[in-house]
Each structure stands twice: as structure tokens, then as C-alpha cells.
PDB file of C-alpha atoms in Angstrom:
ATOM      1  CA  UNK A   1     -91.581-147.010 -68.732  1.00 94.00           C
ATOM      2  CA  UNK A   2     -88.946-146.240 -71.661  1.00 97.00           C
ATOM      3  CA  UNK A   3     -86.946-143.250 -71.246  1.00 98.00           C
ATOM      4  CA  UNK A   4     -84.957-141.297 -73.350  1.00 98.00           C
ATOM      5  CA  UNK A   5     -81.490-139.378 -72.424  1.00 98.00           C
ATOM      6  CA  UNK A   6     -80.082-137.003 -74.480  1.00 98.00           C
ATOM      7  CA  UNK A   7     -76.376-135.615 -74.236  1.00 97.00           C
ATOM      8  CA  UNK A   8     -76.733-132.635 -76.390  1.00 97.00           C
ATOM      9  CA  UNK A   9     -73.992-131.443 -78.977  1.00 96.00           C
ATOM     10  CA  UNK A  10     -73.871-129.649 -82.462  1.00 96.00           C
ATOM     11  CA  UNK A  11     -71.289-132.158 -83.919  1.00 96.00           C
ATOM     12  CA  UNK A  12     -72.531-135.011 -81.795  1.00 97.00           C
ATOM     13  CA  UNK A  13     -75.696-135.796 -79.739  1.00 98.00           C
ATOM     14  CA  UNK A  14     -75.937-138.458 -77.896  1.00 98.00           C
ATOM     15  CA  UNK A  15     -78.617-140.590 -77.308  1.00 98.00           C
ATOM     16  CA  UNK A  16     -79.628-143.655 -75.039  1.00 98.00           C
ATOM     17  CA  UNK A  17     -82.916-144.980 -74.162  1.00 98.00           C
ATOM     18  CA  UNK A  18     -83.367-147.328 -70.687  1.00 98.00           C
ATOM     19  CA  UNK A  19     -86.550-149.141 -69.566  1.00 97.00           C
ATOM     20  CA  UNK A  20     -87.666-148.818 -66.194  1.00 94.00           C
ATOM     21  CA  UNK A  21     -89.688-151.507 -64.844  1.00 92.00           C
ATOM     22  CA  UNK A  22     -89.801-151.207 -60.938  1.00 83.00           C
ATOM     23  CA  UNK A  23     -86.403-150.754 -59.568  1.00 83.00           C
ATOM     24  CA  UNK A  24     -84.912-152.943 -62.510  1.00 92.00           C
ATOM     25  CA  UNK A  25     -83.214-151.078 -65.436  1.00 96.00           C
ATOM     26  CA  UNK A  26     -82.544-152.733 -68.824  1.00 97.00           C
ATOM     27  CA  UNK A  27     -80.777-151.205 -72.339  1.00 98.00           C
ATOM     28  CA  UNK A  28     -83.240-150.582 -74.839  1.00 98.00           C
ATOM     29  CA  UNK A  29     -80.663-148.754 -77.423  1.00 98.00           C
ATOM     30  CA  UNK A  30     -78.184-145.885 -77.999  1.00 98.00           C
ATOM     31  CA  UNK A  31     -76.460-143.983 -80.661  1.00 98.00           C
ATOM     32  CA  UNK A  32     -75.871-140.593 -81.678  1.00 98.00           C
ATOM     33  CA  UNK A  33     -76.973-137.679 -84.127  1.00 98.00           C
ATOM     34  CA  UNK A  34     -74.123-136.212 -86.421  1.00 98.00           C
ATOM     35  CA  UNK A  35     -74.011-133.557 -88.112  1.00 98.00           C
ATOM     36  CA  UNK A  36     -71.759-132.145 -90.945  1.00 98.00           C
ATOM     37  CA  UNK A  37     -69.436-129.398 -89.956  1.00 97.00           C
ATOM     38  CA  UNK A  38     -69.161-128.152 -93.303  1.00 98.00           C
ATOM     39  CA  UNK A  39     -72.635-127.342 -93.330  1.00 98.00           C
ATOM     40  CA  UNK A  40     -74.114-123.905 -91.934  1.00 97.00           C
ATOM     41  CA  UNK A  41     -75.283-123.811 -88.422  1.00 97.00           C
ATOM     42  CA  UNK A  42     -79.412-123.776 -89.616  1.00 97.00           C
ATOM     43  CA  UNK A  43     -78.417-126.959 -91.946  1.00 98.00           C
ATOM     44  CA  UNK A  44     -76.366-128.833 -88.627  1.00 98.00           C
ATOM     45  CA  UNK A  45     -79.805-127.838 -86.694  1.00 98.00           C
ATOM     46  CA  UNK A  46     -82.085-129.574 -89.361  1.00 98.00           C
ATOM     47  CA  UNK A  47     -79.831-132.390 -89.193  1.00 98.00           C
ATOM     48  CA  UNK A  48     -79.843-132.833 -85.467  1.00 98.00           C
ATOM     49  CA  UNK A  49     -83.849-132.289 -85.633  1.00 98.00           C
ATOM     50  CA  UNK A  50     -84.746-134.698 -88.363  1.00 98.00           C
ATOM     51  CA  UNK A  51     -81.847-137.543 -86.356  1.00 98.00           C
ATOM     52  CA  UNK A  52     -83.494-137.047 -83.228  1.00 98.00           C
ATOM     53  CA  UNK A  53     -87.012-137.103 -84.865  1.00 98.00           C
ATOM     54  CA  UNK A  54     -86.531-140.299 -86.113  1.00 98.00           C
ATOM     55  CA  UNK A  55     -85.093-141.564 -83.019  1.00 98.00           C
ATOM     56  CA  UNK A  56     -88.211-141.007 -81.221  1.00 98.00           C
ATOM     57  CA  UNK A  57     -90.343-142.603 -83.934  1.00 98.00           C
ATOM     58  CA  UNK A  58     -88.330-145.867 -83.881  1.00 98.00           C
ATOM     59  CA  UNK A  59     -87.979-146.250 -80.347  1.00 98.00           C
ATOM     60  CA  UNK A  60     -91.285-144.378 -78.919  1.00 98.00           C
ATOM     61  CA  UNK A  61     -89.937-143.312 -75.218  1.00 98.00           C
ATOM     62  CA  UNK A  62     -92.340-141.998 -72.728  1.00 97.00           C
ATOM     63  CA  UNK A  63     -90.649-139.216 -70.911  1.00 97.00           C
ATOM     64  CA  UNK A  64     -87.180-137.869 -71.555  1.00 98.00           C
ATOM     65  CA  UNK A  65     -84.622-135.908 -69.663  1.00 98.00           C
ATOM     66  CA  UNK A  66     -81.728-133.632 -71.393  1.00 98.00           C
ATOM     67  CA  UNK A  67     -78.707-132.790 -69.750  1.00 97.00           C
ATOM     68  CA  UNK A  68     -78.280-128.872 -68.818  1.00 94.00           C
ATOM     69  CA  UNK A  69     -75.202-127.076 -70.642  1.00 82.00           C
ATOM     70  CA  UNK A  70     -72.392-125.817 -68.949  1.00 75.00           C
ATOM     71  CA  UNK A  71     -70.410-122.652 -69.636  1.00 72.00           C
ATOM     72  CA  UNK A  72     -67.463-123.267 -71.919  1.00 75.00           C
ATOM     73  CA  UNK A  73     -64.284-120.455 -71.915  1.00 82.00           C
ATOM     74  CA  UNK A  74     -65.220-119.494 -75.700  1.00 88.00           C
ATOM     75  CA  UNK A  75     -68.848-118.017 -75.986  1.00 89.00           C
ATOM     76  CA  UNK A  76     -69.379-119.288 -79.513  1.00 89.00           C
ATOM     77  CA  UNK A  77     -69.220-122.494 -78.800  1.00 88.00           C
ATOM     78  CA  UNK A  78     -71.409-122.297 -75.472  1.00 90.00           C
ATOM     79  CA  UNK A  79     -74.057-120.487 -77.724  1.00 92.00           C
ATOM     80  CA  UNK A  80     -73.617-123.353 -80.710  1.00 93.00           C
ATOM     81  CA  UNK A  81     -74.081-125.370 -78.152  1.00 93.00           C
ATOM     82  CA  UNK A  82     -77.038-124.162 -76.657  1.00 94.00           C
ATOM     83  CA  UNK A  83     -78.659-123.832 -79.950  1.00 96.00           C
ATOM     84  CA  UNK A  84     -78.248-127.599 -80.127  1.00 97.00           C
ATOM     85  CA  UNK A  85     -79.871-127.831 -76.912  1.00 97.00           C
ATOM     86  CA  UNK A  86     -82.859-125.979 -77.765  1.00 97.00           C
ATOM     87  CA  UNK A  87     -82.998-128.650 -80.655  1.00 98.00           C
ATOM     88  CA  UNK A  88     -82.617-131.313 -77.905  1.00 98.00           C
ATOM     89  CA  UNK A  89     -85.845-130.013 -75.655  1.00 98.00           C
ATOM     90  CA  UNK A  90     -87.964-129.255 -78.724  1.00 98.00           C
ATOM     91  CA  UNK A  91     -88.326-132.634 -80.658  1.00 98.00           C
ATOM     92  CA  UNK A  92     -89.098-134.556 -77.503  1.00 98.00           C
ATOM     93  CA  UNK A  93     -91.593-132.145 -76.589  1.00 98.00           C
ATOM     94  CA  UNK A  94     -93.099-131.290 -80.044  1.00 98.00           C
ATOM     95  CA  UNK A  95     -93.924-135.084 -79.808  1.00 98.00           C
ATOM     96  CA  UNK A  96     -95.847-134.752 -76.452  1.00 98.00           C
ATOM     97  CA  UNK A  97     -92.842-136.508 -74.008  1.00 98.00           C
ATOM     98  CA  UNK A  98     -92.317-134.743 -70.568  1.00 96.00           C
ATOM     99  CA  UNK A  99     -88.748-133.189 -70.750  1.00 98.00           C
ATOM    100  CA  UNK A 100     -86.968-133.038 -67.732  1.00 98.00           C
ATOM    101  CA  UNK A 101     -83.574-131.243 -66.868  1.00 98.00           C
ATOM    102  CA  UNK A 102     -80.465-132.617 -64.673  1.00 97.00           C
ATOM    103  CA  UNK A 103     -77.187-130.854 -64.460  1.00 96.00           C
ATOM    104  CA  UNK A 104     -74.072-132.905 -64.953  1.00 94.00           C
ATOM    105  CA  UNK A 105     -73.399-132.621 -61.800  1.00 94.00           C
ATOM    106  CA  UNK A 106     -76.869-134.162 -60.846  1.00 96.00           C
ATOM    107  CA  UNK A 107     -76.319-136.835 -63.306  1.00 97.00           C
ATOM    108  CA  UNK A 108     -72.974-138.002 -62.127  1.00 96.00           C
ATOM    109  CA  UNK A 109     -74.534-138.079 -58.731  1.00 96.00           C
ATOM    110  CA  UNK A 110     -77.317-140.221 -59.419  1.00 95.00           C
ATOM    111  CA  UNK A 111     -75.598-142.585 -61.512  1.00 96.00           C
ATOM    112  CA  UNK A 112     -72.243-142.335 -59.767  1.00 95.00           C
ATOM    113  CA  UNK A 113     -73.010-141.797 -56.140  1.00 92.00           C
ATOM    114  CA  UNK A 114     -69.968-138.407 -56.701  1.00 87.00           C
ATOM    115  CA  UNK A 115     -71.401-135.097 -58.184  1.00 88.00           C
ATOM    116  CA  UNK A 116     -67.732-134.611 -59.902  1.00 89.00           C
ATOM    117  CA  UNK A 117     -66.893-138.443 -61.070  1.00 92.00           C
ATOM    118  CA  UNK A 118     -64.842-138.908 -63.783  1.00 91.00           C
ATOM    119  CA  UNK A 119     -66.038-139.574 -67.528  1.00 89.00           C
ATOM    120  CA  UNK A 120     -64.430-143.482 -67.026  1.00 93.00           C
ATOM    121  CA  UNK A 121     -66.234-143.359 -63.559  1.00 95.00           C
ATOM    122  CA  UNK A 122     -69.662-143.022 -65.502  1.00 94.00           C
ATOM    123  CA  UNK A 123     -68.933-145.504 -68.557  1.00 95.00           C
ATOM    124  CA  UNK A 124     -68.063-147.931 -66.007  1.00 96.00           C
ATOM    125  CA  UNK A 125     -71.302-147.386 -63.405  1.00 96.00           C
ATOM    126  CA  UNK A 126     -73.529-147.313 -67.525  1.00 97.00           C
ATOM    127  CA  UNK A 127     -72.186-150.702 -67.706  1.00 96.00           C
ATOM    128  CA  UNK A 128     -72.309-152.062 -64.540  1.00 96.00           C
ATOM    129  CA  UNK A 129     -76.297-150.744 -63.946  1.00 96.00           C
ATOM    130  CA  UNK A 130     -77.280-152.075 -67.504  1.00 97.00           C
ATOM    131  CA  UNK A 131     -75.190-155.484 -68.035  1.00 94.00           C
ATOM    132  CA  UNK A 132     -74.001-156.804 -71.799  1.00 94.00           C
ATOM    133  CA  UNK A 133     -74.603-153.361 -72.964  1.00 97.00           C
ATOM    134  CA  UNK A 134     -72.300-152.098 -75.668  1.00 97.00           C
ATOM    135  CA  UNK A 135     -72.015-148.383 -75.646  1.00 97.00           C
ATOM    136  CA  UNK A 136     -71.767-146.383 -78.652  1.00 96.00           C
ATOM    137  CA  UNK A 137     -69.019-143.796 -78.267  1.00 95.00           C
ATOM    138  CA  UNK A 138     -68.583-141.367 -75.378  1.00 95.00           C
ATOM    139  CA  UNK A 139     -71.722-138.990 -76.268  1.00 96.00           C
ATOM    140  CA  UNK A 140     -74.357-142.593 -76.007  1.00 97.00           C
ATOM    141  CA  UNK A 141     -72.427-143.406 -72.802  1.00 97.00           C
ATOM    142  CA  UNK A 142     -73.523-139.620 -71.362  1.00 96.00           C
ATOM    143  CA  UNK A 143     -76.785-139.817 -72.747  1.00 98.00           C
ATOM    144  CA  UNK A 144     -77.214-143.727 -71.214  1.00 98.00           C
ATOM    145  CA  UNK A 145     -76.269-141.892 -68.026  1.00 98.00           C
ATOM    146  CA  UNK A 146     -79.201-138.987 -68.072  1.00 98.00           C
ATOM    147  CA  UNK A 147     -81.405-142.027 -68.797  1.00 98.00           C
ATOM    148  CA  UNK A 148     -80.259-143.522 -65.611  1.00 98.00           C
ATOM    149  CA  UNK A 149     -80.375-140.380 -63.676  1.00 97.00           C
ATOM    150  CA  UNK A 150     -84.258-139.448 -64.928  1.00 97.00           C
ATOM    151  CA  UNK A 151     -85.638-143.240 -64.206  1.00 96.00           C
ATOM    152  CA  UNK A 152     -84.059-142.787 -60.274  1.00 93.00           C
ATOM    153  CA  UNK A 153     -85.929-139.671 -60.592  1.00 90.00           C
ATOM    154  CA  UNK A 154     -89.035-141.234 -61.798  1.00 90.00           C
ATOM    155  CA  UNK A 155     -89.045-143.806 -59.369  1.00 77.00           C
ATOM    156  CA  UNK A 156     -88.371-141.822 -56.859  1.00 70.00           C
ATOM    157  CA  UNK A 157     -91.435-139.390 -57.576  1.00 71.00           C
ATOM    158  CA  UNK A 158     -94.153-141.977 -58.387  1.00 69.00           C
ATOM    159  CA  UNK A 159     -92.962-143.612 -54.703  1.00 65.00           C
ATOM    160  CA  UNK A 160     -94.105-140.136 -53.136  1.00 70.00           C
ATOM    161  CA  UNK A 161     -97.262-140.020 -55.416  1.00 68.00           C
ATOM    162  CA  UNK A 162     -96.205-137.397 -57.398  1.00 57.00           C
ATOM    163  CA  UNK A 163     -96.027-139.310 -60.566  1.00 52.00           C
ATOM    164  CA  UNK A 164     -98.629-141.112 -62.786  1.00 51.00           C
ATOM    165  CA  UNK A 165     -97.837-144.858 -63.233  1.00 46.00           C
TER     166      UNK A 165
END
């Protein structure tokens, strides 16, 4: 199964797409979505849309999983970032994917084995569970990570029979 994880961001989403093929892991790809901060919020939105758009139509994943926003001090920025969110669950789900939700907690966890690891804990864990792989920037290295997290989950499911195979 190919999965999709998404780290989302209004200047930067991340993206990173794993396979799952029993309990074995490989890369598949990762990257991120810019977009231009001199643009109004509606335009970055487009931008973000149309990136992840054709991310999904190049690479074709079969289920995704986003990672859950936390509550930043300033209030703009955790509603920009929201907003880039909702961006995040709606393209995967406008193209018919299942979109699950982990917290960043849950994620570090999973991937990790510690709910509060470090950001260097989880870039090193990303390459250690999918070898040769050459991250792109800190945002594909989060969104690698949610990939990681949602295929343990997947597993995990379809070994209780609550998952299709």
C-alpha cells in the first residue's frame, strides 16, 4: 500500500510518501509545497492546493494521514496555519484517499518509541526505518514521519480485521 504524509504549513508543506508491503517499509518520494509570502493568503492557499494536487497525481497514494496542528502563542499564525491544514485534508480527500489524523505527539511515538522526541530524534529514526533515503528539508522529514506513523497504524488495524487489504 503507498501512503502519503503530510506535515502541513502555509510557507512550507511537507510531503513524503512510504510503501507498506507487510511489515517492510520502503521510500517512495518526498518534497514539499511552497508558497510565496508575498502573495495574499487565498493566492498561498491555491498554491498549496494545486502543489499538493499534483503530488497526488504523480505519485497516486492510497490512504493518507495529516498531522494535527498544535496551538502556537500568536493566534494568527495558528489560524494561517490551520487554514493550510484544511488545504492539507481536502485535496487528499477530494481525490477519494482515506485521511487519517495523528497528533505529533502520536507521531513521535510511533516512529520514535518517545511521545516528546526531539526533531534530530525523528530525522534520525526516518532514516534508519527507510535506508539510503535522502530527505528533503525538515518539513519532508516530518511528513516521512506521519507516513511511518499511519502504515504502523495500518498494519496494525488490518492485523485485527478492521482494515481492507
Amino acid at each position: 500500500m503507498r501512503l502519503l504524509g503530510l506535515d502541513p504549513g502555509l510557507q512550507k508543506t511537507g510531503w513524503g510518501i512510504v510503501e507498506s508491503v507487510g511489515t517492510r517499509l520502503s521510500h517512495v518520494a518526498n518534497g514539499t509545497v511552497s508558497s510565496d509570502p508575498k502573495k495574499s493568503l487565498a493566492e498561498r492557499l491555491v498554491e498549496l492546493h494545486d502543489g499538493l494536487d499534483a503530488v497526488l497525481k504523480e505519485w497516486r497514494p492510497q490512504s493518507c494521514a495529516v498531522e494535527e496542528t498544535f496551538v502556537n502563542k500568536n493566534p494568527t499564525s495558528t489560524l494561517k496555519l490551520g487554514q493550510a491544514r484544511g488545504i492539507a485534508l481536502l485535496v487528499p480527500s477530494q481525490a477519494g484517499l482515506s485521511v487519517a489524523e495523528y497528533t505529533p505527539n502520536h507521531v513521535k511515538k510511533s516512529v520514535v518509541g518517545v511521545g516528546h522526541a526531539a526533531k534530530e530524534q525523528v530525522d534520525a529514526m526516518v532514516r534508519i526505518l527507510l535506508p539510503g533515503v535522502k530527505i528533503n528539508g525538515p518539513d519532508a522529514a516530518d511528513a516521512l514521519a506521519v507516513a511511518i506513523c499511519h502504515a504502523h497504524h495500518v498494519a496494525t488495524m488490518r492485523n485485527i480485521g478492521g482494515a481492507p487489504r
